[in-house]
Amino acid sequence: MQKTSSRLLALLSLLQARPEWSGDDLAERLQVTVRTVRRDIGRLRALGYPVATDKGPGGGYRLRPGSQMPPLLFDDEQVIALAVALQSTAHPAIAEDADRALATIRNVLPPRLRQRMDALHVTTVRPPDPGAPPAQALDLLTTVSTAIQRREVLRLDYTPYQEAAPQRRCVEPHHLVAWRTHWYLLAWDIDRDDWRAFRTDRMTPRTPTGPRFTVRQLPGGDVSTFVTSRFRGSDGTEAAWPCQGEAILDLPASEVVPHTADGIVEPLGPTRCRVITGSWSWAALAAGLGRFDANLHVIGPPALHEACATLARRYAAATTAKPGRLDAPNR
């Protein structure tokens, strides 16, 4: 049988892993009697862990929230996973808090785990973005998230892009989303009768919140697909670009890959490559392919051929047209 201290740690780990356990299940997992489980539960309570007991045939034990946060227990793999996650997925708006949490974890690790954690050091490289990410108060994110969890209508003042005066909006908040360097509230706009994504650094929630609402189904049913689709100019049901095409560039694949974002670049030899990529319009896709200083061979679809031909005519006209005097009115 395990020593009492080791058994208590194992019991605490089980209670943290699942919402509720029966005494029989805990006894079987720990290879002890139900009576020993009851005694160990009492020891955990004496240490400050709020373990609740549900009586009756279907009762069991569960670790409930307390007034203070008790020490947490992680196994070796959970610690390493947590460290990697803090390094690689922290949003820029909370990067400083993530770094502090990572330092706190590292300071209490035994040498064997600290070595593993340092060996798995991760540097996250994000695409360059104009300007620094805006500072985002965690209390605002908490306010928005609370309204989502309670399913309460949120009233807010919102300042759209390139507008000085805020607008009063009334929304049904559904999801808090991190996209690139910003946080967004995905909500049903009651006045506009449609889904909207609101940047949280441009909003000021008003209190009190409104009445409770019934959760709506997102078009397509998936948050990630919907948000990606909306930012790519689609209706929210497909994550792919609305316009996708294929072309061959007379350039090495290594010179094309850094400039194609989420496109596919396939080498066709030392000096050519095949590119499959997309954009929000055919003209934008044609212009994107044309920005490479190399010969371009369009494979398809026909809409991309037409967009390239249209741009070619416009560029040709732009080089032959005589510039007019901008300071004189047309006569």
Coordinates of C-alpha atoms in Angstrom, one line a residue, residues 2-314:
Q2 CA 1.2 3.5 -0.7
K3 CA 2.3 5.8 2.1
T4 CA -0.4 8.2 3.3
S5 CA 1.3 11.3 1.8
S6 CA 1.7 9.6 -1.7
R7 CA -1.9 8.3 -1.5
L8 CA -3.3 11.8 -0.7
L9 CA -1.5 13.2 -3.7
A10 CA -2.9 10.5 -5.9
L11 CA -6.4 11.0 -4.5
L12 CA -6.1 14.8 -5.1
S13 CA -5.0 14.2 -8.7
L14 CA -8.0 11.9 -9.3
L15 CA -10.5 14.5 -7.8
Q16 CA -9.0 17.2 -10.1
A17 CA -9.3 15.0 -13.2
R18 CA -13.0 14.4 -13.1
P19 CA -16.1 16.3 -11.8
E20 CA -17.2 13.5 -9.5
W21 CA -16.1 10.1 -8.2
S22 CA -17.9 7.4 -6.3
G23 CA -16.2 6.0 -3.2
D24 CA -16.0 2.5 -4.8
D25 CA -14.3 3.9 -7.9
L26 CA -11.7 5.8 -5.9
A27 CA -11.0 2.8 -3.7
E28 CA -10.5 0.7 -6.8
R29 CA -8.1 3.2 -8.5
L30 CA -6.1 3.6 -5.3
Q31 CA -6.2 -0.1 -4.3
V32 CA -7.5 0.7 -0.8
T33 CA -10.8 0.2 1.0
V34 CA -13.7 2.6 0.9
R35 CA -13.1 3.3 4.6
T36 CA -9.5 4.4 3.8
V37 CA -10.9 6.7 1.0
R38 CA -13.2 8.4 3.6
R39 CA -10.3 9.0 6.0
D40 CA -8.2 10.4 3.2
I41 CA -11.0 12.7 2.1
G42 CA -11.1 14.0 5.7
R43 CA -7.3 14.6 5.6
L44 CA -7.7 16.7 2.4
R45 CA -10.4 18.8 4.0
A46 CA -8.2 19.4 7.0
L47 CA -5.5 20.7 4.5
G48 CA -8.0 23.2 3.0
Y49 CA -9.3 21.3 0.0
P50 CA -13.1 21.8 -0.3
V51 CA -14.2 18.2 -1.0
A52 CA -18.0 17.9 -1.1
T53 CA -19.8 14.6 -0.4
D54 CA -23.1 13.8 -2.2
K55 CA -25.0 11.2 -0.1
G56 CA -27.2 8.5 -1.4
P57 CA -26.9 5.5 -3.8
G58 CA -25.6 7.7 -6.6
G59 CA -23.5 9.9 -4.4
G60 CA -19.8 10.5 -4.5
Y61 CA -17.0 13.0 -3.9
R62 CA -16.2 16.1 -5.9
L63 CA -13.7 18.9 -5.5
R64 CA -15.8 22.1 -5.3
P65 CA -14.7 25.7 -5.6
G66 CA -13.5 27.3 -2.4
S67 CA -13.0 30.8 -1.1
Q68 CA -9.3 30.5 -1.7
M69 CA -7.4 28.6 -4.4
P70 CA -5.8 25.5 -2.9
P71 CA -2.5 24.1 -4.2
L72 CA -2.9 22.2 -7.5
L73 CA -1.4 18.9 -8.4
F74 CA -0.1 18.1 -11.8
D75 CA 1.7 15.0 -13.0
D76 CA 4.9 15.3 -15.0
E77 CA 3.3 15.3 -18.4
Q78 CA 0.7 17.9 -17.4
V79 CA 3.5 20.2 -16.1
I80 CA 5.4 20.0 -19.4
A81 CA 2.2 20.5 -21.5
L82 CA 1.3 23.5 -19.4
A83 CA 4.7 25.1 -19.8
V84 CA 4.7 24.5 -23.6
A85 CA 1.2 25.9 -23.9
L86 CA 2.1 29.1 -21.9
Q87 CA 5.1 29.7 -24.2
S88 CA 3.3 29.0 -27.5
T89 CA -0.3 30.0 -27.3
A90 CA -0.5 33.1 -25.0
H91 CA -2.2 36.0 -26.7
P92 CA -0.1 39.2 -26.9
A93 CA -2.6 41.0 -24.7
I94 CA -1.8 38.7 -21.8
A95 CA 1.8 37.7 -22.7
E96 CA 3.2 39.3 -19.5
D97 CA 0.8 37.4 -17.3
A98 CA 1.7 34.2 -19.1
D99 CA 5.4 34.8 -18.6
R100 CA 4.9 35.4 -14.9
A101 CA 2.9 32.2 -14.6
L102 CA 5.6 30.3 -16.5
A103 CA 8.3 31.7 -14.2
T104 CA 6.2 30.7 -11.1
I105 CA 5.9 27.1 -12.3
R106 CA 9.6 26.8 -13.2
N107 CA 10.7 28.0 -9.8
V108 CA 8.9 25.2 -7.9
L109 CA 9.8 22.4 -10.3
P110 CA 12.2 19.6 -9.2
P111 CA 15.5 19.6 -11.2
R112 CA 14.4 16.7 -13.4
L113 CA 11.3 18.5 -14.6
R114 CA 13.0 21.9 -14.9
Q115 CA 15.5 20.3 -17.3
R116 CA 12.7 18.8 -19.4
M117 CA 10.9 22.2 -19.5
D118 CA 14.1 24.1 -20.5
A119 CA 14.8 21.5 -23.2
L120 CA 11.3 22.2 -24.7
H121 CA 11.7 25.9 -24.8
V122 CA 9.4 27.3 -27.5
T123 CA 9.7 30.6 -29.4
T124 CA 6.5 31.6 -31.0
V125 CA 6.9 33.6 -34.2
R126 CA 3.8 35.6 -35.2
P127 CA 3.2 37.3 -38.5
P128 CA 4.2 41.0 -38.4
D129 CA 1.3 43.3 -37.6
P130 CA 1.2 47.1 -38.0
G131 CA 1.6 48.6 -34.6
A132 CA 1.8 47.0 -31.2
P133 CA -1.2 45.0 -29.8
P134 CA -3.5 47.2 -27.7
A135 CA -3.4 46.9 -24.0
Q136 CA -6.4 44.8 -22.8
A137 CA -7.7 44.9 -19.3
L138 CA -8.5 41.4 -17.9
D139 CA -11.4 42.8 -16.0
L140 CA -13.1 43.8 -19.3
L141 CA -12.5 40.3 -20.7
T142 CA -13.9 38.9 -17.5
T143 CA -17.0 41.1 -17.7
V144 CA -17.7 40.0 -21.3
S145 CA -17.0 36.3 -20.5
T146 CA -19.3 36.5 -17.5
A147 CA -22.2 37.8 -19.7
I148 CA -21.5 34.9 -22.1
Q149 CA -21.6 32.3 -19.4
R150 CA -24.8 33.7 -17.9
R151 CA -26.4 34.2 -21.3
E152 CA -27.3 37.8 -20.5
V153 CA -27.8 40.6 -23.1
L154 CA -24.8 42.9 -23.1
R155 CA -25.2 46.7 -23.6
L156 CA -22.1 48.4 -24.8
D157 CA -20.6 51.5 -26.3
Y158 CA -18.6 50.6 -29.4
T159 CA -16.4 52.7 -31.6
P160 CA -16.2 51.3 -35.2
Y161 CA -13.0 51.6 -37.3
Q162 CA -12.3 55.2 -38.4
E163 CA -15.2 56.6 -36.5
A164 CA -14.7 59.0 -33.6
A165 CA -18.0 58.8 -31.8
P166 CA -19.0 55.5 -30.1
Q167 CA -22.3 53.8 -30.9
R168 CA -24.7 52.2 -28.5
R169 CA -25.1 48.5 -29.3
C170 CA -27.2 45.8 -27.7
V171 CA -26.0 42.3 -28.3
E172 CA -26.3 38.6 -27.3
P173 CA -22.8 37.6 -26.5
H174 CA -21.8 34.1 -27.5
H175 CA -18.0 33.7 -27.8
L176 CA -14.8 35.5 -26.8
V177 CA -12.3 34.9 -29.6
A178 CA -8.6 35.6 -29.9
W179 CA -7.6 36.4 -33.5
R180 CA -4.1 37.4 -34.3
T181 CA -3.2 40.3 -31.9
H182 CA -6.8 41.2 -30.9
W183 CA -9.7 39.9 -28.8
Y184 CA -13.1 39.8 -30.4
L185 CA -16.6 39.3 -29.0
L186 CA -18.7 37.2 -31.4
A187 CA -22.3 38.2 -30.8
W188 CA -25.7 38.5 -32.3
D189 CA -26.5 42.1 -32.9
I190 CA -30.1 42.6 -31.8
D191 CA -30.7 45.8 -33.7
R192 CA -29.0 44.7 -37.0
D193 CA -30.4 41.2 -36.8
D194 CA -27.1 39.5 -37.7
W195 CA -23.9 38.1 -36.3
R196 CA -21.1 40.7 -35.6
A197 CA -17.5 40.5 -34.4
F198 CA -16.6 43.4 -32.0
R199 CA -13.0 44.2 -31.1
T200 CA -13.0 44.4 -27.3
D201 CA -10.4 47.2 -27.1
R202 CA -13.0 49.4 -28.9
M203 CA -15.9 48.6 -26.5
T204 CA -17.1 49.7 -23.1
P205 CA -19.6 47.4 -21.5
R206 CA -22.5 49.1 -19.7
T207 CA -24.1 47.8 -16.5
P208 CA -26.4 46.3 -15.6
T209 CA -26.6 43.6 -18.2
G210 CA -29.9 42.9 -19.9
P211 CA -32.3 39.9 -19.8
R212 CA -31.2 36.3 -20.4
F213 CA -31.4 35.0 -24.0
T214 CA -31.5 31.7 -25.8
V215 CA -28.3 30.6 -27.4
R216 CA -28.3 30.8 -31.2
Q217 CA -26.7 28.3 -33.6
L218 CA -23.8 29.8 -35.5
P219 CA -23.9 29.4 -39.3
G220 CA -21.9 26.3 -40.0
G221 CA -21.9 25.4 -36.3
D222 CA -18.1 25.9 -35.7
V223 CA -16.6 29.0 -34.1
S224 CA -13.2 28.7 -35.7
T225 CA -14.7 28.2 -39.2
F226 CA -17.1 31.1 -38.8
V227 CA -14.6 33.6 -37.6
T228 CA -12.0 32.6 -40.2
S229 CA -14.7 32.8 -42.9
R230 CA -15.9 36.2 -41.9
F231 CA -12.4 37.7 -41.9
R232 CA -11.9 36.2 -45.3
G233 CA -15.0 37.8 -46.7
S234 CA -17.3 34.7 -46.8
D235 CA -20.7 34.1 -45.2
G236 CA -19.3 32.2 -42.1
T237 CA -19.9 28.6 -43.2
E238 CA -16.6 27.9 -45.0
A239 CA -13.2 28.6 -43.7
A240 CA -11.6 28.5 -47.1
W241 CA -11.0 31.7 -49.1
P242 CA -14.0 32.5 -51.4
C243 CA -11.6 32.7 -54.4
Q244 CA -8.9 30.1 -54.8
G245 CA -6.7 29.5 -57.8
E246 CA -3.5 27.8 -59.0
A247 CA -0.5 29.1 -60.9
I248 CA 3.1 28.4 -61.8
L249 CA 5.8 30.9 -61.0
D250 CA 9.3 30.9 -62.5
L251 CA 10.9 31.2 -59.0
P252 CA 12.4 28.7 -56.6
A253 CA 9.8 27.6 -54.0
S254 CA 12.1 28.9 -51.2
E255 CA 11.6 32.5 -52.5
V256 CA 7.8 32.1 -52.7
V257 CA 7.0 30.3 -49.4
P258 CA 7.7 33.3 -47.1
H259 CA 5.1 35.5 -49.0
T260 CA 2.2 33.1 -49.5
A261 CA 0.7 33.1 -45.9
D262 CA -1.5 29.9 -45.7
G263 CA -1.1 29.0 -49.4
I264 CA 0.5 25.8 -50.7
V265 CA 3.9 26.0 -52.6
E266 CA 5.1 22.9 -54.4
P267 CA 8.6 22.8 -55.9
L268 CA 8.7 21.9 -59.6
G269 CA 12.5 22.1 -60.0
P270 CA 15.2 24.5 -58.9
T271 CA 13.7 27.5 -60.6
R272 CA 9.9 26.9 -60.7
C273 CA 7.1 26.2 -58.3
R274 CA 3.3 25.6 -58.2
V275 CA 1.3 27.9 -56.0
I276 CA -2.3 27.2 -54.7
T277 CA -3.6 30.1 -52.8
G278 CA -6.7 32.2 -52.2
S279 CA -8.1 35.7 -51.5
W280 CA -11.3 37.6 -50.9
S281 CA -11.7 38.5 -54.6
W282 CA -10.4 37.3 -58.0
A283 CA -8.8 40.7 -58.7
A284 CA -7.0 40.5 -55.3
L285 CA -5.8 37.0 -56.0
A286 CA -4.5 38.0 -59.4
A287 CA -2.7 41.0 -58.0
G288 CA -1.2 38.9 -55.2
L289 CA 0.2 36.4 -57.7
G290 CA 1.5 39.3 -59.9
R291 CA 3.5 40.9 -57.2
F292 CA 6.3 38.3 -57.6
D293 CA 9.0 39.5 -60.0
A294 CA 8.7 36.5 -62.2
N295 CA 6.9 35.0 -65.1
L296 CA 3.4 33.8 -64.2
H297 CA 1.5 30.9 -65.8
V298 CA -2.1 30.7 -64.6
I299 CA -3.6 27.2 -64.4
G300 CA -7.1 28.0 -63.3
P301 CA -9.9 28.4 -62.7
P302 CA -11.3 30.5 -65.6
A303 CA -12.2 33.3 -63.2
L304 CA -8.5 33.8 -62.3
H305 CA -7.7 33.9 -66.1
E306 CA -10.3 36.6 -66.5
A307 CA -9.1 38.6 -63.5
C308 CA -5.4 38.5 -64.8
A309 CA -6.6 39.7 -68.2
T310 CA -8.6 42.5 -66.7
L311 CA -5.6 43.7 -64.6
A312 CA -3.3 43.4 -67.6
R313 CA -5.6 45.8 -69.6
R314 CA -5.8 48.2 -66.7

